mmCIF file of C-alpha atoms in Angstrom:
data_model
loop_
_atom_site.group_PDB
_atom_site.id
_atom_site.type_symbol
_atom_site.label_atom_id
_atom_site.label_comp_id
_atom_site.label_asym_id
_atom_site.label_seq_id
_atom_site.Cartn_x
_atom_site.Cartn_y
_atom_site.Cartn_z
ATOM 1 C CA MET Z 951 29.402 -11.518 -4.447
ATOM 2 C CA LYS Z 952 27.202 -9.780 -1.455
ATOM 3 C CA ILE Z 953 25.715 -7.529 -4.419
ATOM 4 C CA PHE Z 954 24.859 -10.599 -6.283
ATOM 5 C CA SER Z 955 23.560 -12.631 -3.060
ATOM 6 C CA LYS Z 956 21.134 -9.320 -2.067
ATOM 7 C CA ILE Z 957 19.677 -8.851 -5.349
ATOM 8 C CA LEU Z 958 18.965 -12.596 -5.680
ATOM 9 C CA SER Z 959 17.523 -12.209 -2.218
ATOM 10 C CA ILE Z 960 15.042 -9.490 -3.332
ATOM 11 C CA ALA Z 961 14.377 -11.024 -6.508
ATOM 12 C CA PHE Z 962 13.242 -14.564 -4.607
ATOM 13 C CA VAL Z 963 11.149 -12.367 -2.188
ATOM 14 C CA PHE Z 964 9.469 -10.609 -5.033
ATOM 15 C CA ALA Z 965 8.772 -13.961 -6.738
ATOM 16 C CA LEU Z 966 7.242 -15.403 -4.025
ATOM 17 C CA LEU Z 967 4.885 -12.235 -3.444
ATOM 18 C CA PHE Z 968 3.421 -12.327 -6.896
ATOM 19 C CA SER Z 969 3.426 -15.991 -7.362
ATOM 20 C CA SER Z 970 1.516 -16.640 -4.456
ATOM 21 C CA HIS Z 971 -1.577 -14.904 -5.612
ATOM 22 C CA ALA Z 972 -1.277 -15.071 -9.426
ATOM 23 C CA PHE Z 973 -4.152 -17.189 -9.822
ATOM 24 C CA ALA Z 974 -6.563 -15.222 -7.287
ATOM 25 C CA ALA Z 975 -8.541 -11.832 -7.937
ATOM 26 C CA ARG Z 976 -11.533 -9.576 -6.413
ATOM 27 C CA THR Z 977 -13.767 -7.877 -8.364
ATOM 28 C CA THR Z 978 -17.293 -6.294 -8.339
ATOM 29 C CA LEU Z 979 -19.818 -7.955 -11.134
ATOM 30 C CA THR Z 980 -23.003 -7.184 -12.844
ATOM 31 C CA LEU Z 981 -25.005 -10.010 -12.745
ATOM 32 C CA PRO Z 982 -28.113 -9.689 -15.457
ATOM 33 C CA GLU Z 983 -31.812 -11.008 -14.961
ATOM 34 C CA ASP Z 984 -32.522 -14.473 -16.303
ATOM 35 C CA GLN Z 985 -29.604 -16.148 -14.312
ATOM 36 C CA VAL Z 986 -27.079 -15.278 -17.403
ATOM 37 C CA TRP Z 987 -23.391 -16.789 -16.353
ATOM 38 C CA VAL Z 988 -20.905 -14.311 -16.311
ATOM 39 C CA SER Z 989 -17.725 -15.499 -16.987
ATOM 40 C CA ILE Z 990 -14.070 -14.179 -15.655
ATOM 41 C CA SER Z 991 -11.106 -16.540 -16.987
ATOM 42 C CA THR Z 992 -8.075 -17.082 -15.233
ATOM 43 C CA GLU Z 993 -5.611 -19.935 -14.371
ATOM 44 C CA ARG Z 994 -4.641 -22.940 -12.333
ATOM 45 C CA THR Z 995 -1.658 -24.653 -11.645
ATOM 46 C CA GLY Z 996 -3.221 -28.013 -11.970
ATOM 47 C CA LYS Z 997 -1.688 -29.186 -8.736
ATOM 48 C CA TYR Z 998 -5.092 -29.039 -6.937
ATOM 49 C CA LYS Z 999 -8.631 -30.627 -7.079
ATOM 50 C CA THR Z 1000 -10.370 -27.648 -5.873
ATOM 51 C CA VAL Z 1001 -10.480 -23.735 -6.350
ATOM 52 C CA TYR Z 1002 -11.985 -21.258 -4.303
ATOM 53 C CA ALA Z 1003 -14.663 -18.672 -4.428
ATOM 54 C CA ARG Z 1004 -16.091 -16.214 -1.738
ATOM 55 C CA LEU Z 1005 -18.923 -13.666 -2.302
ATOM 56 C CA PHE Z 1006 -18.434 -10.305 -0.043
ATOM 57 C CA SER Z 1007 -21.491 -8.338 -1.129
ATOM 58 C CA VAL Z 1008 -24.188 -8.830 -3.620
ATOM 59 C CA TYR Z 1009 -26.982 -5.760 -3.711
ATOM 60 C CA PRO Z 1010 -29.548 -4.826 -6.862
ATOM 61 C CA THR Z 1011 -28.423 -3.266 -9.500
ATOM 62 C CA ASP Z 1012 -31.001 -0.749 -9.482
ATOM 63 C CA GLY Z 1013 -30.312 0.487 -6.078
ATOM 64 C CA GLY Z 1014 -33.652 -0.439 -4.483
ATOM 65 C CA LYS Z 1015 -34.286 -2.636 -1.269
ATOM 66 C CA ASP Z 1016 -31.267 -4.872 -0.775
ATOM 67 C CA ASN Z 1017 -32.615 -8.386 0.276
ATOM 68 C CA PHE Z 1018 -30.167 -10.388 -1.638
ATOM 69 C CA THR Z 1019 -28.033 -12.492 -0.030
ATOM 70 C CA ARG Z 1020 -26.492 -15.448 -2.223
ATOM 71 C CA ILE Z 1021 -25.612 -16.216 -5.854
ATOM 72 C CA GLN Z 1022 -24.360 -19.024 -7.669
ATOM 73 C CA VAL Z 1023 -21.085 -19.926 -9.178
ATOM 74 C CA ARG Z 1024 -19.312 -23.013 -11.267
ATOM 75 C CA VAL Z 1025 -16.002 -23.590 -13.166
ATOM 76 C CA THR Z 1026 -15.694 -24.179 -16.866
ATOM 77 C CA SER Z 1027 -12.677 -24.904 -18.691
ATOM 78 C CA SER Z 1028 -11.700 -22.478 -21.484
ATOM 79 C CA SER Z 1029 -13.729 -24.167 -24.154
ATOM 80 C CA GLY Z 1030 -16.682 -24.564 -22.032
ATOM 81 C CA THR Z 1031 -16.586 -27.886 -20.360
ATOM 82 C CA VAL Z 1032 -18.334 -27.814 -17.066
ATOM 83 C CA MET Z 1033 -15.275 -28.603 -14.412
ATOM 84 C CA SER Z 1034 -17.612 -28.538 -11.204
ATOM 85 C CA ASN Z 1035 -21.082 -28.689 -9.508
ATOM 86 C CA ARG Z 1036 -23.170 -25.322 -9.227
ATOM 87 C CA ILE Z 1037 -22.273 -24.062 -5.868
ATOM 88 C CA THR Z 1038 -24.205 -21.338 -3.979
ATOM 89 C CA LEU Z 1039 -22.467 -18.309 -2.513
ATOM 90 C CA TYR Z 1040 -23.673 -16.597 0.594
ATOM 91 C CA GLU Z 1041 -22.187 -13.339 1.172
ATOM 92 C CA THR Z 1042 -22.151 -13.996 5.433
ATOM 93 C CA ASN Z 1043 -19.565 -16.585 4.861
ATOM 94 C CA THR Z 1044 -16.779 -15.396 6.536
ATOM 95 C CA SER Z 1045 -14.313 -17.325 4.485
ATOM 96 C CA SER Z 1046 -14.260 -18.819 0.710
ATOM 97 C CA THR Z 1047 -16.125 -21.816 -0.246
ATOM 98 C CA THR Z 1048 -13.965 -24.808 -1.659
ATOM 99 C CA ILE Z 1049 -15.326 -25.962 -4.858
ATOM 100 C CA GLN Z 1050 -14.274 -29.569 -5.911
ATOM 101 C CA LEU Z 1051 -13.659 -29.754 -9.454
ATOM 102 C CA LYS Z 1052 -14.834 -33.027 -11.576
ATOM 103 C CA ASP Z 1053 -12.523 -36.065 -12.019
ATOM 104 C CA GLY Z 1054 -11.454 -36.009 -15.557
ATOM 105 C CA THR Z 1055 -11.046 -32.212 -15.785
ATOM 106 C CA LEU Z 1056 -7.808 -31.433 -13.536
ATOM 107 C CA ALA Z 1057 -5.524 -31.153 -16.541
ATOM 108 C CA ASN Z 1058 -7.102 -27.860 -17.927
ATOM 109 C CA LYS Z 1059 -5.324 -24.899 -16.787
ATOM 110 C CA LYS Z 1060 -7.001 -22.458 -18.396
ATOM 111 C CA ILE Z 1061 -10.359 -21.870 -16.496
ATOM 112 C CA LYS Z 1062 -13.516 -19.508 -16.192
ATOM 113 C CA PHE Z 1063 -15.071 -19.032 -12.928
ATOM 114 C CA GLN Z 1064 -18.815 -18.197 -13.931
ATOM 115 C CA PHE Z 1065 -21.537 -16.245 -11.555
ATOM 116 C CA ARG Z 1066 -24.836 -15.794 -11.755
ATOM 117 C CA GLY Z 1067 -27.710 -14.578 -9.710
ATOM 118 C CA ASN Z 1068 -30.017 -16.416 -7.661
ATOM 119 C CA ASN Z 1069 -33.261 -15.495 -8.578
ATOM 120 C CA PRO Z 1070 -33.795 -15.282 -12.632
ATOM 121 C CA ASN Z 1071 -36.416 -12.096 -12.059
ATOM 122 C CA TYR Z 1072 -33.356 -9.993 -10.671
ATOM 123 C CA GLY Z 1073 -30.029 -8.443 -11.875
ATOM 124 C CA ALA Z 1074 -27.572 -8.082 -9.463
ATOM 125 C CA LYS Z 1075 -23.784 -6.428 -8.446
ATOM 126 C CA ALA Z 1076 -21.823 -8.840 -6.573
ATOM 127 C CA ASP Z 1077 -18.233 -8.108 -5.003
ATOM 128 C CA VAL Z 1078 -16.636 -11.542 -5.246
ATOM 129 C CA TYR Z 1079 -13.262 -13.575 -5.209
ATOM 130 C CA TYR Z 1080 -11.678 -16.171 -6.802
ATOM 131 C CA ASN Z 1081 -8.604 -18.363 -6.728
ATOM 132 C CA GLY Z 1082 -7.804 -20.797 -9.286
ATOM 133 C CA ARG Z 1083 -4.771 -22.257 -7.125
#
C-alpha cells in the first residue's frame, strides 16, 4: 500500500508540472518584411477570457543596427477567425502582456498566436513567449 501511495504521489506531481505549462512556450521567430503574420498553433483550456504574450527581444534579420523595440501580436482561431485586437508588444516590458479575447470566440480551444514586425519595410527576428491558458 505504501508503494502505491508513493507512485500515486509522484504521478500527481509530474501531472502538475507538465499540465501547468502545457499551453505556454517560448521560441524565436523570423518575421518577414511587409508585416506578414507568422502563426504559431497552440491550444487553450477555454476557462479564461485572456491569453498572454511577451517579447523578450527583437532585432534585424540582416544583423544591422538594432534599433527595433516592438512587434505586433493577435490571436485567431485555427480556422482564421480573429479573436483579439492587434496588440503591440515591447521588449522593454518586464512581464507578459494580457490579451483580451473577443466575446463569441471563447469556445475556440485550438488557436494561433500571430506575430508580425512593427514596420512593413523591415524583417526581424523575435524571441517571444505565448500562453494560451
